[in-house]
Coordinates of C-alpha atoms and ligand atoms in Angstrom, one line a residue:
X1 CA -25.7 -111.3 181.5
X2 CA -26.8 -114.8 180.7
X3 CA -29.9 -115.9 181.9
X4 CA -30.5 -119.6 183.2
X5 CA -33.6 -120.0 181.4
X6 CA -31.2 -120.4 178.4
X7 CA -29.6 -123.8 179.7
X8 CA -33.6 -124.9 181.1
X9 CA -36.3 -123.1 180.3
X10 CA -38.2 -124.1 183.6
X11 CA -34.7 -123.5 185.7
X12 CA -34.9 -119.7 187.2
X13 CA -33.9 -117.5 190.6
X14 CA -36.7 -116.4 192.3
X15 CA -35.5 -114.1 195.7
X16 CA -32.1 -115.4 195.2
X17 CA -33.4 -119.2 195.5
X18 CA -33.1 -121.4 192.4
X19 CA -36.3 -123.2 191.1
X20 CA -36.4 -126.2 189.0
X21 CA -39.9 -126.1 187.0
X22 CA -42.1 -125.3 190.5
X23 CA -39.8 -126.8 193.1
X24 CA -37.5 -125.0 195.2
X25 CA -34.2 -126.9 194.6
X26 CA -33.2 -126.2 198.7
X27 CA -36.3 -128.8 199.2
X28 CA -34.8 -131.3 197.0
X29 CA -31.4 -130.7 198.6
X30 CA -33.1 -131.7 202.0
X31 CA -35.3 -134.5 200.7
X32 CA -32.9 -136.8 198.9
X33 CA -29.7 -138.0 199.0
X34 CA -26.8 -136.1 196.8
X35 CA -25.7 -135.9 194.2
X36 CA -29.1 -136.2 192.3
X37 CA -29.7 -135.9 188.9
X38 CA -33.3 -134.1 188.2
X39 CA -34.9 -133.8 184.9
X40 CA -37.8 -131.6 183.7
X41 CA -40.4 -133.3 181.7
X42 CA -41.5 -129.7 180.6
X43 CA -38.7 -129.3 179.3
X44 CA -38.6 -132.3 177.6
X45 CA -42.1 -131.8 175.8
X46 CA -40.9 -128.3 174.6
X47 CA -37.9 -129.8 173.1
X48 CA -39.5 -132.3 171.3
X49 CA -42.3 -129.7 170.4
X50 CA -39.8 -127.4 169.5
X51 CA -38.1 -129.7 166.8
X52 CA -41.5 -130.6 165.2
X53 CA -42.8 -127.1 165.1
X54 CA -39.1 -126.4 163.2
X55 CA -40.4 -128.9 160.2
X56 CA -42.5 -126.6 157.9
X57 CA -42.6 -129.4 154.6
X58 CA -40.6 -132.4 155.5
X59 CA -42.6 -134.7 158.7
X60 CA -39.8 -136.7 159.6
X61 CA -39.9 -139.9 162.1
X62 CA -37.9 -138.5 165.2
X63 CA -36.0 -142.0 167.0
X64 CA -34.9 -141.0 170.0
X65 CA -30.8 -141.9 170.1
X66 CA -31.5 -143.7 173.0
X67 CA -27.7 -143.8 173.9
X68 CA -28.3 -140.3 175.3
X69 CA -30.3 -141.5 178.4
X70 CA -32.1 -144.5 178.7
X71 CA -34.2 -143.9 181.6
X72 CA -37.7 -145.6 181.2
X73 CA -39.1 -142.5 181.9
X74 CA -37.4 -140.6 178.9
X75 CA -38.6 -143.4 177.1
X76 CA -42.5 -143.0 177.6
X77 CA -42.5 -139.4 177.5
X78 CA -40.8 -139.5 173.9
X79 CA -42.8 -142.3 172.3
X80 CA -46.2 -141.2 173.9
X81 CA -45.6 -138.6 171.6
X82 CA -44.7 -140.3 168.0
X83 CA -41.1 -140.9 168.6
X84 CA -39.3 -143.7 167.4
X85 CA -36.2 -145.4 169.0
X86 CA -32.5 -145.1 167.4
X87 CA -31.3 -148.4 169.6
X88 CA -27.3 -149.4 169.4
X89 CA -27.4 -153.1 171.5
X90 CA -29.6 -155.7 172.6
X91 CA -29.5 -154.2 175.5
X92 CA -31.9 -150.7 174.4
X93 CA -33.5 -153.0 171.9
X94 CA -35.0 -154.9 175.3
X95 CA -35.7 -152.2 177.4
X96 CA -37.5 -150.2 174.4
X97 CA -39.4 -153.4 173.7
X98 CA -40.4 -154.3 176.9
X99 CA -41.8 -150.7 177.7
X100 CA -44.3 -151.1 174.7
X101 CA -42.0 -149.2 172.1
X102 CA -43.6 -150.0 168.6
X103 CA -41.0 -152.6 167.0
X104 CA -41.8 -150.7 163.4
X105 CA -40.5 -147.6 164.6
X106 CA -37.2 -148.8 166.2
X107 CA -33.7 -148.5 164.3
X108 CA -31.1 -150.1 164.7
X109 CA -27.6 -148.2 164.5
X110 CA -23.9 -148.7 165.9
X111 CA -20.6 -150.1 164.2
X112 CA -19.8 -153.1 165.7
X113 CA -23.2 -155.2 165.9
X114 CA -23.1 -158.9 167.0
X115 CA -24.7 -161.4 165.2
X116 CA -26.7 -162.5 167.7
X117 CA -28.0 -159.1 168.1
X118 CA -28.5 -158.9 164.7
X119 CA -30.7 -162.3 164.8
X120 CA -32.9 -161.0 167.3
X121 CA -33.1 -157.5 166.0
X122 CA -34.4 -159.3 162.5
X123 CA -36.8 -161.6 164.8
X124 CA -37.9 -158.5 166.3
X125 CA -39.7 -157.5 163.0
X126 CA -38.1 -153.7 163.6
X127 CA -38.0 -150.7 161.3
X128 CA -34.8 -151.5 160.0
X129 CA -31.1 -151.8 160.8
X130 CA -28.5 -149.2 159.5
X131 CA -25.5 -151.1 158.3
X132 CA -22.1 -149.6 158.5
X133 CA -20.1 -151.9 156.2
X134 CA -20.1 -154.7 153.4
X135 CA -18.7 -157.1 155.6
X136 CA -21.9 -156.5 158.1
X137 CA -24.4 -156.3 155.5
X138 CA -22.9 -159.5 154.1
X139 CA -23.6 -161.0 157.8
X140 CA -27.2 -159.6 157.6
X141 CA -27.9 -161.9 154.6
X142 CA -26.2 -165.3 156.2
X143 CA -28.5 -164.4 159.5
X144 CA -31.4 -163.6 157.3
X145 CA -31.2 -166.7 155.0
X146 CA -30.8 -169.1 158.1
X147 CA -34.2 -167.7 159.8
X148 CA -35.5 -167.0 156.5
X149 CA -36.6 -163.1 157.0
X150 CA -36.1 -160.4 155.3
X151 CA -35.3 -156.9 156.3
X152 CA -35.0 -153.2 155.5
X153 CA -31.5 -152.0 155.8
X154 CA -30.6 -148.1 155.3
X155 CA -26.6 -148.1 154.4
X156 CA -24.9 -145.3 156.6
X157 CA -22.5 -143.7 154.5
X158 CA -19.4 -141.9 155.9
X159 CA -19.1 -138.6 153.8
X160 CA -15.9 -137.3 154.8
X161 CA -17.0 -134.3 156.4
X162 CA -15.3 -132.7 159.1
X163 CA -18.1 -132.1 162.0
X164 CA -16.2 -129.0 163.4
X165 CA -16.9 -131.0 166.8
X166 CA -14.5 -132.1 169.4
X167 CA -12.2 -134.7 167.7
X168 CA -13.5 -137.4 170.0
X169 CA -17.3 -137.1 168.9
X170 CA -16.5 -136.8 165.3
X171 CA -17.9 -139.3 163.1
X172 CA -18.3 -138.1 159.6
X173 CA -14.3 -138.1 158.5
X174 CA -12.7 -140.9 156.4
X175 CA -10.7 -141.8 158.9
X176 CA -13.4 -142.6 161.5
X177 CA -14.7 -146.3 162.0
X178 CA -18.2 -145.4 160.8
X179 CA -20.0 -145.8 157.9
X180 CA -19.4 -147.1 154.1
X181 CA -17.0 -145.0 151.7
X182 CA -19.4 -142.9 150.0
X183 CA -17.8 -144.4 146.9
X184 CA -18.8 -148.1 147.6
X185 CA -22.4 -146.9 147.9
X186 CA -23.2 -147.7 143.8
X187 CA -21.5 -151.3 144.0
X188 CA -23.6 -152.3 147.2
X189 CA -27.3 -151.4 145.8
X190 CA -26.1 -153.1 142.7
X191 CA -24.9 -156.2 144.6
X192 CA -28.4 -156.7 146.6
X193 CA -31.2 -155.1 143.8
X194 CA -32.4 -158.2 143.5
X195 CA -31.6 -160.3 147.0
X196 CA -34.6 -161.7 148.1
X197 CA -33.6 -161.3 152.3
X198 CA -31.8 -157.8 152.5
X199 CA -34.1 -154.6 151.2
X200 CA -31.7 -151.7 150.7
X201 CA -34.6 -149.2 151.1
X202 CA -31.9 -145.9 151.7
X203 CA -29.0 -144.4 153.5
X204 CA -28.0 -143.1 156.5
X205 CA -25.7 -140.7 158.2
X206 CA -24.3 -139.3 161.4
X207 CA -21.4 -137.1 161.0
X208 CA -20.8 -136.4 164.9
X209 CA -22.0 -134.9 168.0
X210 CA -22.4 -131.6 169.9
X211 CA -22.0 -130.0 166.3
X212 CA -22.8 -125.8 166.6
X213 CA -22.3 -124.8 163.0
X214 CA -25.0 -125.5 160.7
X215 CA -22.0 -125.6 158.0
X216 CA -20.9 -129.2 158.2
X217 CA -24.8 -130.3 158.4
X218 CA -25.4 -128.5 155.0
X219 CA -22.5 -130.2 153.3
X220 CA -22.8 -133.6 154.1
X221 CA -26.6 -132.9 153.6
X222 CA -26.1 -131.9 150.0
X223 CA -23.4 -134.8 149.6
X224 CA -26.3 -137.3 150.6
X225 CA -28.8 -135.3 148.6
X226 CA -26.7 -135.9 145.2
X227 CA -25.9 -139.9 145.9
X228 CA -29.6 -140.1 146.3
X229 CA -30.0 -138.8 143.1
X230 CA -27.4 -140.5 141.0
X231 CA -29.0 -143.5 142.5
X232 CA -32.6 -142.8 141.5
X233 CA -31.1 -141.9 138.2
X234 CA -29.5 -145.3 137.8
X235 CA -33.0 -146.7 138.4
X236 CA -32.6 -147.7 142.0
X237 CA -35.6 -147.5 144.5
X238 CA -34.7 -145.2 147.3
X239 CA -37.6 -144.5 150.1
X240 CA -35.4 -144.0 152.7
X241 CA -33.2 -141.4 154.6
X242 CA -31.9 -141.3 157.9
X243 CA -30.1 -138.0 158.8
X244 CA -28.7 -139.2 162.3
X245 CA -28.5 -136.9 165.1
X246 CA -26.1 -134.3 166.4
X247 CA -27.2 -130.9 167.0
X248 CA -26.1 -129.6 169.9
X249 CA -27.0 -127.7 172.7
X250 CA -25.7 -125.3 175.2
X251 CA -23.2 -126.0 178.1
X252 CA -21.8 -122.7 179.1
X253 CA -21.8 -118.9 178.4
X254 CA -18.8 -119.2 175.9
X255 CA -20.7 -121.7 173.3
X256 CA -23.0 -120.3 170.8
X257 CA -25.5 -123.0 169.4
X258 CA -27.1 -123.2 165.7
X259 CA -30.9 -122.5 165.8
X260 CA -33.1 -125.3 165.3
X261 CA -35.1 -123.8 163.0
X262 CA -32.3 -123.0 160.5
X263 CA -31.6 -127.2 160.8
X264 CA -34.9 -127.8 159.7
X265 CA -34.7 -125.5 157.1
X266 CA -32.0 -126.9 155.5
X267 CA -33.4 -130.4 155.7
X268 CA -36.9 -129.2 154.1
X269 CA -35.1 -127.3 151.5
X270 CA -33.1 -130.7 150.6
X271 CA -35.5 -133.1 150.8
X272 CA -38.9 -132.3 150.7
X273 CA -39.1 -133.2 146.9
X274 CA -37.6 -136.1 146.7
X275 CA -40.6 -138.5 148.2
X276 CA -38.5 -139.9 150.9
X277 CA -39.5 -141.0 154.4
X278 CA -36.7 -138.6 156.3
X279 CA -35.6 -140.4 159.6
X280 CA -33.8 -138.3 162.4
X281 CA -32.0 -139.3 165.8
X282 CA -31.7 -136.8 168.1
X283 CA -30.1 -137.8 171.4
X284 CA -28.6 -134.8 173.3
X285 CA -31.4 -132.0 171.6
X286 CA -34.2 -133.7 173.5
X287 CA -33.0 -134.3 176.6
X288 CA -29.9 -132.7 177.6
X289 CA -31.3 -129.4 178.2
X290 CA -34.1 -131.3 180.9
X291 CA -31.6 -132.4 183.3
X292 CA -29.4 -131.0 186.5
X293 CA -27.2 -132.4 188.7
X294 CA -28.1 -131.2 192.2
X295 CA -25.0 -131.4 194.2
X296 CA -23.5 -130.6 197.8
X297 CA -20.0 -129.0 198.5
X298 CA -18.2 -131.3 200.9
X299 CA -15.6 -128.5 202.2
X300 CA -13.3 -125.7 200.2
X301 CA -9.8 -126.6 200.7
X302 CA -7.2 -123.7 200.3
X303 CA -4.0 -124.8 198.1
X304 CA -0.7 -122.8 197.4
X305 CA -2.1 -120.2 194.8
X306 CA -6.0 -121.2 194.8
X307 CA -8.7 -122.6 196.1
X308 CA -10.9 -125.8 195.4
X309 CA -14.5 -126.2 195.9
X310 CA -14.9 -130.1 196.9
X311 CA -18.8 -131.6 195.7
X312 CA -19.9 -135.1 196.3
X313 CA -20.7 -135.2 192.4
X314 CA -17.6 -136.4 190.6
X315 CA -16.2 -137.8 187.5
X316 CA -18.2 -141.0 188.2
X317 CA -21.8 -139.4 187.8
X318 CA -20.5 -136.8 184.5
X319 CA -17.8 -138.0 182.7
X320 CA -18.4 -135.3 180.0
X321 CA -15.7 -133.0 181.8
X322 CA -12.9 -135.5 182.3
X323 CA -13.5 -137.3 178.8
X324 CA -14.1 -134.0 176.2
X325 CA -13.2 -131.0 178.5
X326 CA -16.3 -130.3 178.1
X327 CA -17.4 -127.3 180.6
X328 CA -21.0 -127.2 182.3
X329 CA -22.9 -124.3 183.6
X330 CA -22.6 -124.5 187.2
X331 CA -24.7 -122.4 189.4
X332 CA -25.5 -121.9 192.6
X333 CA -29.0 -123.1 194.6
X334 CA -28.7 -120.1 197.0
X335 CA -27.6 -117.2 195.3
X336 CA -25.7 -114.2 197.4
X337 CA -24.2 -111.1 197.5
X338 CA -22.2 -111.0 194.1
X339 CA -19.7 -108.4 195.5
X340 CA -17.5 -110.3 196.7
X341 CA -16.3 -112.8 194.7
X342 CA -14.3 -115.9 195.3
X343 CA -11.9 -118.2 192.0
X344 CA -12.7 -121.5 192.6
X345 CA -11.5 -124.7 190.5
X346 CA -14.5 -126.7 191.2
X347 CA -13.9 -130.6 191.2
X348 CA -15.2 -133.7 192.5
X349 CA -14.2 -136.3 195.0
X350 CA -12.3 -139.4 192.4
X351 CA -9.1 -139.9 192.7
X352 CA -8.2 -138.7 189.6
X353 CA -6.5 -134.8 188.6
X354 CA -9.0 -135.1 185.7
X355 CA -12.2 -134.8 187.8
X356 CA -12.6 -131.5 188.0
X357 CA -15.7 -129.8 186.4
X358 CA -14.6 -126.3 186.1
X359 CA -11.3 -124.8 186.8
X360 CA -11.4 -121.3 187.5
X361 CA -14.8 -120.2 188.5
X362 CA -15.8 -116.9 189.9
X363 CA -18.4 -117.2 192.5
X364 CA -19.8 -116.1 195.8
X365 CA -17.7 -117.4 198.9
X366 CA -19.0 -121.3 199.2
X367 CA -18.9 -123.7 202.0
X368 CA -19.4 -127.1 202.9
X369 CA -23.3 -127.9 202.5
X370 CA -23.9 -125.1 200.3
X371 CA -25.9 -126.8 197.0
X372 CA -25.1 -126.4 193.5
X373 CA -26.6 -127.4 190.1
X374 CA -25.1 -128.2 187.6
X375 CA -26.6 -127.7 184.4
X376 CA -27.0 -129.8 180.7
X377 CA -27.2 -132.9 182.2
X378 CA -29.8 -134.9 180.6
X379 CA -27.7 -136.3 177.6
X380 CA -24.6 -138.9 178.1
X381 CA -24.5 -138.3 181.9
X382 CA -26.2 -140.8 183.9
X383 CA -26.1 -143.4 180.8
X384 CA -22.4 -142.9 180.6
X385 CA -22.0 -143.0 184.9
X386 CA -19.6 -145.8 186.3
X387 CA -18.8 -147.4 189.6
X388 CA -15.6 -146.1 190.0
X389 CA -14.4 -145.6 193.3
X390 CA -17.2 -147.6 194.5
X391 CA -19.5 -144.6 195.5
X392 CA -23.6 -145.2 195.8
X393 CA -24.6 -144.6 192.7
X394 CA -26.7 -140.7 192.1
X395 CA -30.8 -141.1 192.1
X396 CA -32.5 -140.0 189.2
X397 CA -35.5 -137.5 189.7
X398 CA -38.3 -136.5 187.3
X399 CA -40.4 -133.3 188.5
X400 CA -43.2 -132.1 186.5
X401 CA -44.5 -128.5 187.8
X402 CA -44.6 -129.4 191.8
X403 CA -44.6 -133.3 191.1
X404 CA -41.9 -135.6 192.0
X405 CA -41.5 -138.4 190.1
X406 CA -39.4 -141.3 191.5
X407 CA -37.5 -143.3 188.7
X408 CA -35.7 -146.7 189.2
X409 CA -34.7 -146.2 185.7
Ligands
LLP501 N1 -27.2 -141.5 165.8 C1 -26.1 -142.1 165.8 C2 -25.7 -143.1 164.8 C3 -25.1 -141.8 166.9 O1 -24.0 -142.4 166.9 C4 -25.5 -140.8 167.8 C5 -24.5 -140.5 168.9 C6 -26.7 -140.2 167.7 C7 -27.6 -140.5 166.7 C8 -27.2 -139.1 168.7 O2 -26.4 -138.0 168.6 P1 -26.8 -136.7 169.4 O3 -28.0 -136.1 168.8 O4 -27.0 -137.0 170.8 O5 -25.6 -135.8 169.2 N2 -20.9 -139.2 174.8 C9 -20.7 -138.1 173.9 C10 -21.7 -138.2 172.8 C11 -21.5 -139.4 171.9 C12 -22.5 -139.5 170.8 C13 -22.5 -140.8 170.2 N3 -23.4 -141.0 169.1 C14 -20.9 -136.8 174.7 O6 -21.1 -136.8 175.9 O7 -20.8 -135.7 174.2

């Protein structure tokens, strides 16, 4: 039997009535509008505690991928507490400016940069920007020489790895845009040891999301480990590595999750003796645990051979289903007798065969107005939500023990 506290730590049934850290989610059901996504900053705090506690030797600078959810909130809570910001566009370079994010702990990430972000991000004075190819870095310099400012760059190397991930969050391969060829890596520090703008301080990498095994980590780990030392070797300066993000959390009973602790390991084991600053970008680890999708069933609807459950959230609020197949825990706010037990597919309201969030289910008889959660919502939902179909877009909640905490995000 799998508990709920395993998808949120501050989710659990008491009398049959789900609670969501202190609040009775039947309450929340009657008090706003659904669908509703909520979020627990307790869980949020353990997370990130969690993850730092992990780190025995290595103290590394944790920037929030804030891709993952870019809710203002998320982003005080994090950098309250020493986080930095992994930023990917103008647009998360603002917002994390303009909430008072230090400018010296923001990196800059992502494939397909603009110039003019690239300008502003240098004008900004930030940590540094992670360049993904000669052609960019050879941009960097132009921009650089024209403002004159220099900047620190970290080179994110792509070290053909296979993440073991699905195919379309898999970054690491050859054949994926990202990153340099780990065999251009030499060439480049050569190019720019002595270029007065551009300060190759390091490398990066990202090798994909949602990864489970601590396998691929290890290996593309211990490929970046050795470039570092062939370059040191060669007499290059290296202070620098960023280790990207990627560990990934649970969504349903069938997935089985690496251990944190066994991801730090392998990182202190690597690094610790090599003098480096260690960067890391965890996205979906911090906050996709915290958050829930409260949502209402509109009506059942009986087909030929088997019956849908129709809820008002839909493809438009969690693309994750539609876009990976990805399953989420789905559970219900009022739980009854188990006995008799109903196969559901549960789907959503677009107009679309693909919006459906779980095909399938077994669950107590519903019916229209009847709430359900569902659960691992945090990361890549609300930041990846559209306006398709033209529905209201969901609120987004925060609750802290009994608090409410309204967000406009
Ligand atoms: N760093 C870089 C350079 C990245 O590209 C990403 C995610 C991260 C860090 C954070 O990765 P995380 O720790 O969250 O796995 N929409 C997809 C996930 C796309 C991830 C993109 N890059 C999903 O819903 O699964």
């Amino acid at each position: 039997m799998i508990k709920v506290s395993e998808y949120n730590k501050f989710l659990s049934y008491k009398k049959n009535k789900l609670f969501f850290e202190d609040l009775p989610l039947i309450n929340l059901g009657e008090k706003f509008n659904t669908p509703l996504f909520c979020y627990s900053v307790s869980q949020i705090e353990h997370n990130l505690e969690e993850l730092h506690n992990a780190f025995k030797k290595v103290k590394p600078l944790i920037c929030y991928a804030l891709k993952a959810n870019f809710n203002s909130n998320i982003i005080k809570i994090l950098t309250k507490r020493g986080c930095g910001i992994d930023v990917v566009s103008n647009g998360e370079l603002q917002k994390s400016l303009k909430i008072g994010v230090d400018n010296k702990k923001i990196v800059f990430s992502g494939v397909g940069k603009t110039s003019k972000e690239i300008e502003i991000a240098i004008k900004k004075n930030i940590k540094q920007i992670n360049v993904e190819s000669i052609e960019e870095l050879d941009e960097i310099t132009s921009i650089c020489k024209k403002i004159n400012k220099t900047i620190n760059i970290c080179l994110r190397v792509n070290p053909d790895i296979n993440a073991q991930t699905h195919e379309k969050i898999s970054t690491g391969r050859s054949e994926d845009k990202f990153g340099i060829s780990d065999k251009r890596v030499f060439e480049i520090f050569k190019k720019y040891q002595t270029n007065k703008f551009v300060k190759i301080i390091g490398l990066s990498i990202h090798i994909g999301s949602q990864i489970e095994l601590i396998e691929p980590f290890y290996k593309a780990f211990k490929k970046i480990k050795l470039q570092i030392l062939k370059l040191k070797k060669k007499g290059f300066k290296v202070s620098s590595l960023d280790l990207g993000g990627g560990v990934g959390i649970k969504y349903n009973d069938k997935n089985k999750i690496l251990d944190i602790k066994s991801y730090a390991r392998i990182i202190d084991e690597l690094f610790s003796d090599l003098d480096l600053e260690i960067i890391i970008e965890p996205g979906r680890y911090l906050v996709g645990s915290s958050g829930i999708i409260l949502s209402r069933v509109i009506r059942t609807k009986s087909g030929n051979n088997k019956d849908f459950v129709i809820i008002d959230a839909g493809m438009d609020n969690l693309i994750r289903p539609a876009l990976y197949g990805a399953e989420h825990k789905i559970l219900p706010v009022k739980k009854k007798n188990q006995t008799n037990l109903n196969v559901y597919d549960i789907v959503g309201p677009i107009c679309e065969s693909s919006d459906v969030f779980i095909k399938k289910m077994k669950i107590h008889r519903l019916k229209a107005e009847d709430l359900i959660v569902i659960c691992s919502t945090g990361a890549y939902g609300s930041c990846m939500a559209s306006k398709y179909n033209l529905r209201e877009p969901a609120k987004e909640i925060f609750i802290k023990k009994k608090k409410i905490i309204l967000s406009d995000n």
